[in-house]
Amino acid sequence: MNFHILTLFPEMVMQGLMTSITGRAVKQNKIGIEAVNIRDYTQDKHKKVDDYPYGGGAGMLMQAQPVYDAYRSVADQFPANAKKRVVYVTPQGTPFTQQMAQDFARQDDLILLCGHYEGIDERALESIVTDYVSIGDYVLTGGELPAMVVIDSVSRLVPGVLNNDESAQTESFSDGLLEYPQYTRPANYKGMEVPEVLLSGHHGNIEKWRHEKSLERTKKYRPDLYEKYMAENNNGR
Ligand code: ADE
């Protein structure tokens, strides 16, 4: 699977993504990541990519021409039947979920469009964007961090990106609950003991304890997920 990031700050995304697990996956050819500098596509002789919004208001907008042409430079290289999506990361988008990550992981190519300033001319968005995605109800200075979040979560679902140890973990959200607490050696750290049941070797009891802890945590920190889980799993209420 290939990720293409349309951005004014290619170094920012490449530095982050070429590190750690995503960087390893690129080196092993499990995924491809390229950053395309939108500024390279402006036809303005001063390399300008933004202008004032019609109708007035604060801030500047990215212009349609460089954004659209940067997109074309990427999309024109795909075969006609490529499975691709064009994601604009924006606080105005649909909240990003694990399910969306799974959907994106089935594509051949994912193009991520990063906005800056007050956003992007609507006509560029209407021409190219298939999915509007927000990573949460807060506003960042640009789309680079959200694009990195999306790429990180999607790439770890691509077969071969995680090794066995990394992928064997039972994960938060895979069953709709948050993950249970985990412990490693030593069994006593500053007087704090690892729960007895985890040392017992009794797999049935360990599973039961973990499930109870997952429920407890989910109820405390994510009452929304807890209610959904209880409704879906018919837990006698
Ligand atoms: N750009 C700025 N803030 C954002 C957010 N919360 N999600 C996605 N893109 C953004």
Tab-separated table of C-alpha atoms and ligand atoms in Angstrom:
chain	number	residue	atom	x	y	z
A	1	MET	CA	0.000	0.000	0.000
A	2	ASN	CA	1.210	3.501	-0.815
A	3	PHE	CA	0.646	6.726	1.113
A	4	HIS	CA	0.983	10.098	-0.624
A	5	ILE	CA	0.933	13.236	1.506
A	6	LEU	CA	0.157	16.580	-0.113
A	7	THR	CA	1.626	19.188	2.215
A	8	LEU	CA	3.503	22.480	2.533
A	9	PHE	CA	5.823	20.818	5.091
A	10	PRO	CA	7.152	17.562	3.614
A	11	GLU	CA	10.114	17.362	6.022
A	12	MET	CA	7.769	17.361	9.000
A	13	VAL	CA	5.804	14.289	7.928
A	14	MET	CA	8.754	12.382	6.471
A	15	GLN	CA	10.895	12.854	9.592
A	16	GLY	CA	8.158	11.460	11.799
A	17	LEU	CA	7.067	8.620	9.543
A	18	MET	CA	10.547	7.386	8.596
A	19	THR	CA	11.166	6.656	12.290
A	20	SER	CA	10.176	3.561	14.278
A	21	ILE	CA	7.729	0.979	12.883
A	22	THR	CA	6.484	2.917	9.843
A	23	GLY	CA	10.092	3.722	8.868
A	24	ARG	CA	11.042	0.053	9.165
A	25	ALA	CA	8.026	-0.916	7.022
A	26	VAL	CA	9.133	1.482	4.276
A	27	LYS	CA	12.680	0.084	4.333
A	28	GLN	CA	11.250	-3.441	4.074
A	29	ASN	CA	9.004	-2.382	1.162
A	30	LYS	CA	5.812	-3.300	3.020
A	31	ILE	CA	4.463	0.215	2.454
A	32	GLY	CA	5.496	3.276	0.458
A	33	ILE	CA	5.368	6.844	1.780
A	34	GLU	CA	5.987	9.983	-0.275
A	35	ALA	CA	5.457	13.624	0.565
A	36	VAL	CA	4.626	16.035	-2.250
A	37	ASN	CA	5.298	19.727	-1.660
A	38	ILE	CA	2.221	21.644	-2.792
A	39	ARG	CA	4.363	24.781	-3.218
A	40	ASP	CA	6.291	23.049	-6.028
A	41	TYR	CA	3.075	23.154	-8.098
A	42	THR	CA	2.123	26.809	-7.802
A	43	GLN	CA	2.085	28.807	-11.037
A	44	ASP	CA	2.663	32.023	-9.099
A	45	LYS	CA	6.050	33.535	-9.866
A	46	HIS	CA	6.623	34.346	-6.192
A	47	LYS	CA	5.737	30.752	-5.208
A	48	LYS	CA	2.658	31.996	-3.382
A	49	VAL	CA	0.067	29.316	-2.479
A	50	ASP	CA	-2.443	31.314	-0.406
A	51	ASP	CA	-4.690	34.349	-0.643
A	52	TYR	CA	-7.402	36.259	1.226
A	53	PRO	CA	-10.880	34.719	1.494
A	54	TYR	CA	-13.653	36.196	-0.661
A	55	GLY	CA	-16.227	37.794	1.594
A	56	GLY	CA	-13.599	38.769	4.146
A	57	GLY	CA	-12.721	37.193	7.448
A	58	ALA	CA	-9.569	36.279	9.318
A	59	GLY	CA	-6.612	34.463	7.843
A	60	MET	CA	-5.549	33.141	4.473
A	61	LEU	CA	-6.752	30.238	2.348
A	62	MET	CA	-4.739	27.786	0.266
A	63	GLN	CA	-5.558	28.357	-3.402
A	64	ALA	CA	-7.170	25.709	-5.583
A	65	GLN	CA	-4.563	25.625	-8.388
A	66	PRO	CA	-1.457	24.367	-6.534
A	67	VAL	CA	-3.499	21.900	-4.491
A	68	TYR	CA	-5.270	20.463	-7.528
A	69	ASP	CA	-2.086	20.245	-9.618
A	70	ALA	CA	-0.141	18.577	-6.780
A	71	TYR	CA	-2.967	16.032	-6.556
A	72	ARG	CA	-2.870	15.382	-10.324
A	73	SER	CA	0.885	14.786	-10.222
A	74	VAL	CA	0.224	11.886	-7.851
A	75	ALA	CA	-3.094	10.535	-9.150
A	76	ASP	CA	-2.003	10.531	-12.806
A	77	GLN	CA	0.522	7.826	-11.941
A	78	PHE	CA	-2.055	5.322	-10.692
A	79	PRO	CA	-3.476	2.614	-12.941
A	80	ALA	CA	-7.119	3.310	-13.835
A	81	ASN	CA	-8.375	0.457	-11.638
A	82	ALA	CA	-6.330	1.374	-8.522
A	83	LYS	CA	-8.302	1.363	-5.296
A	84	LYS	CA	-7.663	4.831	-3.931
A	85	ARG	CA	-9.082	7.400	-1.550
A	86	VAL	CA	-8.316	11.059	-1.097
A	87	VAL	CA	-8.540	12.085	2.547
A	88	TYR	CA	-8.701	15.714	3.617
A	89	VAL	CA	-7.794	15.992	7.287
A	90	THR	CA	-9.855	18.759	8.831
A	91	PRO	CA	-11.627	19.527	12.112
A	92	GLN	CA	-14.805	19.696	9.940
A	93	GLY	CA	-14.510	15.983	9.053
A	94	THR	CA	-15.983	12.715	10.369
A	95	PRO	CA	-14.251	11.575	13.592
A	96	PHE	CA	-11.540	9.020	12.746
A	97	THR	CA	-12.110	5.482	14.073
A	98	GLN	CA	-10.442	2.064	13.979
A	99	GLN	CA	-13.139	0.987	11.523
A	100	MET	CA	-12.163	3.780	9.117
A	101	ALA	CA	-8.512	2.723	9.486
A	102	GLN	CA	-9.512	-0.823	8.445
A	103	ASP	CA	-11.405	0.508	5.454
A	104	PHE	CA	-8.425	2.654	4.341
A	105	ALA	CA	-6.042	-0.308	4.814
A	106	ARG	CA	-7.875	-2.145	1.985
A	107	GLN	CA	-6.898	0.529	-0.572
A	108	ASP	CA	-3.916	0.472	-2.925
A	109	ASP	CA	-3.249	4.178	-2.544
A	110	LEU	CA	-4.208	6.691	0.112
A	111	ILE	CA	-3.698	10.374	-0.628
A	112	LEU	CA	-3.696	12.653	2.419
A	113	LEU	CA	-4.281	16.339	1.884
A	114	CYS	CA	-2.951	18.616	4.623
A	115	GLY	CA	-4.420	22.101	4.950
A	116	HIS	CA	-2.799	25.118	6.509
A	117	TYR	CA	-3.851	28.639	7.378
A	118	GLU	CA	-7.660	28.850	7.466
A	119	GLY	CA	-8.139	25.934	5.063
A	120	ILE	CA	-8.355	25.256	1.331
A	121	ASP	CA	-10.479	26.738	-1.459
A	122	GLU	CA	-13.660	24.659	-1.554
A	123	ARG	CA	-13.412	24.069	-5.318
A	124	ALA	CA	-10.174	22.100	-4.952
A	125	LEU	CA	-11.769	19.993	-2.213
A	126	GLU	CA	-14.931	19.347	-4.263
A	127	SER	CA	-12.812	18.224	-7.208
A	128	ILE	CA	-10.618	15.660	-5.445
A	129	VAL	CA	-11.613	14.721	-1.870
A	130	THR	CA	-13.443	11.433	-1.153
A	131	ASP	CA	-13.256	11.472	2.685
A	132	TYR	CA	-13.237	14.310	5.232
A	133	VAL	CA	-11.592	13.108	8.452
A	134	SER	CA	-11.045	14.758	11.843
A	135	ILE	CA	-8.768	13.236	14.483
A	136	GLY	CA	-10.678	14.874	17.337
A	137	ASP	CA	-12.582	17.884	18.550
A	138	TYR	CA	-9.683	20.275	18.837
A	139	VAL	CA	-7.916	22.494	16.330
A	140	LEU	CA	-4.292	22.032	15.260
A	141	THR	CA	-2.131	24.440	13.246
A	142	GLY	CA	-2.164	22.181	10.186
A	143	GLY	CA	-3.087	18.783	8.785
A	144	GLU	CA	0.389	17.228	9.046
A	145	LEU	CA	-0.005	15.670	12.492
A	146	PRO	CA	-3.501	14.321	11.667
A	147	ALA	CA	-2.155	12.850	8.395
A	148	MET	CA	0.620	11.139	10.360
A	149	VAL	CA	-1.942	9.781	12.813
A	150	VAL	CA	-4.022	8.320	9.973
A	151	ILE	CA	-0.973	6.811	8.227
A	152	ASP	CA	0.356	5.292	11.455
A	153	SER	CA	-2.942	3.632	12.341
A	154	VAL	CA	-3.592	2.387	8.777
A	155	SER	CA	-0.082	1.104	8.093
A	156	ARG	CA	-0.031	-1.101	11.204
A	157	LEU	CA	-3.021	-2.948	9.708
A	158	VAL	CA	-1.156	-3.690	6.454
A	159	PRO	CA	0.000	-7.334	6.484
A	160	GLY	CA	3.701	-7.666	7.369
A	161	VAL	CA	4.108	-4.202	8.904
A	162	LEU	CA	3.956	-5.444	12.498
A	163	ASN	CA	5.999	-8.448	13.596
A	164	ASN	CA	4.391	-11.231	15.624
A	165	ASP	CA	5.161	-9.746	19.019
A	166	GLU	CA	3.727	-6.407	17.991
A	167	SER	CA	0.540	-7.731	16.416
A	168	ALA	CA	-0.227	-10.453	18.978
A	169	GLN	CA	-1.381	-7.863	21.494
A	170	THR	CA	-5.036	-7.865	22.396
A	171	GLU	CA	-5.989	-4.352	21.493
A	172	SER	CA	-8.255	-1.664	22.723
A	173	PHE	CA	-11.220	-1.295	20.363
A	174	SER	CA	-10.838	-4.644	18.628
A	175	ASP	CA	-13.720	-5.892	20.804
A	176	GLY	CA	-15.130	-2.472	21.662
A	177	LEU	CA	-13.465	-2.297	25.094
A	178	LEU	CA	-10.321	-0.582	26.381
A	179	GLU	CA	-7.336	-2.774	27.114
A	180	TYR	CA	-6.766	-4.247	30.603
A	181	PRO	CA	-3.715	-3.240	32.719
A	182	GLN	CA	-0.422	-5.035	32.015
A	183	TYR	CA	2.617	-5.809	34.189
A	184	THR	CA	6.130	-7.103	33.613
A	185	ARG	CA	9.041	-7.981	35.920
A	186	PRO	CA	9.755	-7.407	38.767
A	187	ALA	CA	6.719	-8.836	40.626
A	188	ASN	CA	7.256	-6.247	43.367
A	189	TYR	CA	8.131	-2.678	42.361
A	190	LYS	CA	8.539	-0.166	45.207
A	191	GLY	CA	6.195	-2.271	47.307
A	192	MET	CA	3.542	-2.486	44.575
A	193	GLU	CA	2.666	-6.102	43.804
A	194	VAL	CA	1.550	-7.562	40.483
A	195	PRO	CA	-2.029	-8.878	40.912
A	196	GLU	CA	-1.853	-12.434	42.294
A	197	VAL	CA	-4.027	-13.968	39.571
A	198	LEU	CA	-1.475	-13.075	36.851
A	199	LEU	CA	1.165	-15.168	38.650
A	200	SER	CA	-1.200	-18.129	39.126
A	201	GLY	CA	-0.801	-19.686	35.671
A	202	HIS	CA	-4.572	-20.310	35.619
A	203	HIS	CA	-5.539	-19.161	32.141
A	204	GLY	CA	-9.289	-19.180	32.733
A	205	ASN	CA	-8.974	-16.959	35.787
A	206	ILE	CA	-6.519	-14.674	34.042
A	207	GLU	CA	-8.921	-14.193	31.098
A	208	LYS	CA	-11.795	-13.494	33.471
A	209	TRP	CA	-9.743	-10.957	35.467
A	210	ARG	CA	-8.623	-9.192	32.309
A	211	HIS	CA	-12.151	-8.968	30.968
A	212	GLU	CA	-13.385	-7.528	34.271
A	213	LYS	CA	-10.592	-4.928	34.266
A	214	SER	CA	-11.400	-4.024	30.655
A	215	LEU	CA	-15.036	-3.480	31.597
A	216	GLU	CA	-14.080	-1.449	34.692
A	217	ARG	CA	-11.725	0.809	32.726
A	218	THR	CA	-14.101	1.293	29.836
A	219	LYS	CA	-16.932	2.200	32.207
A	220	LYS	CA	-14.714	4.762	33.975
A	221	TYR	CA	-12.930	6.407	31.030
A	222	ARG	CA	-15.256	5.769	28.090
A	223	PRO	CA	-18.844	5.479	29.343
A	224	ASP	CA	-19.993	5.877	25.701
A	225	LEU	CA	-18.138	2.714	24.621
A	226	TYR	CA	-19.252	0.887	27.765
A	227	GLU	CA	-22.942	1.547	27.104
A	228	LYS	CA	-22.555	0.390	23.508
A	229	TYR	CA	-20.727	-2.779	24.545
A	230	MET	CA	-23.329	-3.645	27.168
A	231	ALA	CA	-26.202	-3.049	24.711
A	232	GLU	CA	-24.556	-5.145	21.977
A	233	ASN	CA	-23.504	-7.987	24.228
A	234	ASN	CA	-26.885	-8.383	25.913
A	235	ASN	CA	-25.458	-8.215	29.366
A	236	GLY	CA	-28.766	-8.762	31.112
A	237	ARG	CA	-29.742	-5.134	31.438
B	1	ADE	N1	-6.460	20.071	11.126
B	1	ADE	C1	-6.469	20.901	12.180
B	1	ADE	N2	-7.043	20.324	13.234
B	1	ADE	C2	-7.427	19.076	12.851
B	1	ADE	C3	-8.073	17.990	13.482
B	1	ADE	N3	-8.476	18.030	14.749
B	1	ADE	N4	-8.304	16.861	12.765
B	1	ADE	C4	-7.920	16.810	11.487
B	1	ADE	N5	-7.301	17.788	10.831
B	1	ADE	C5	-7.057	18.920	11.500
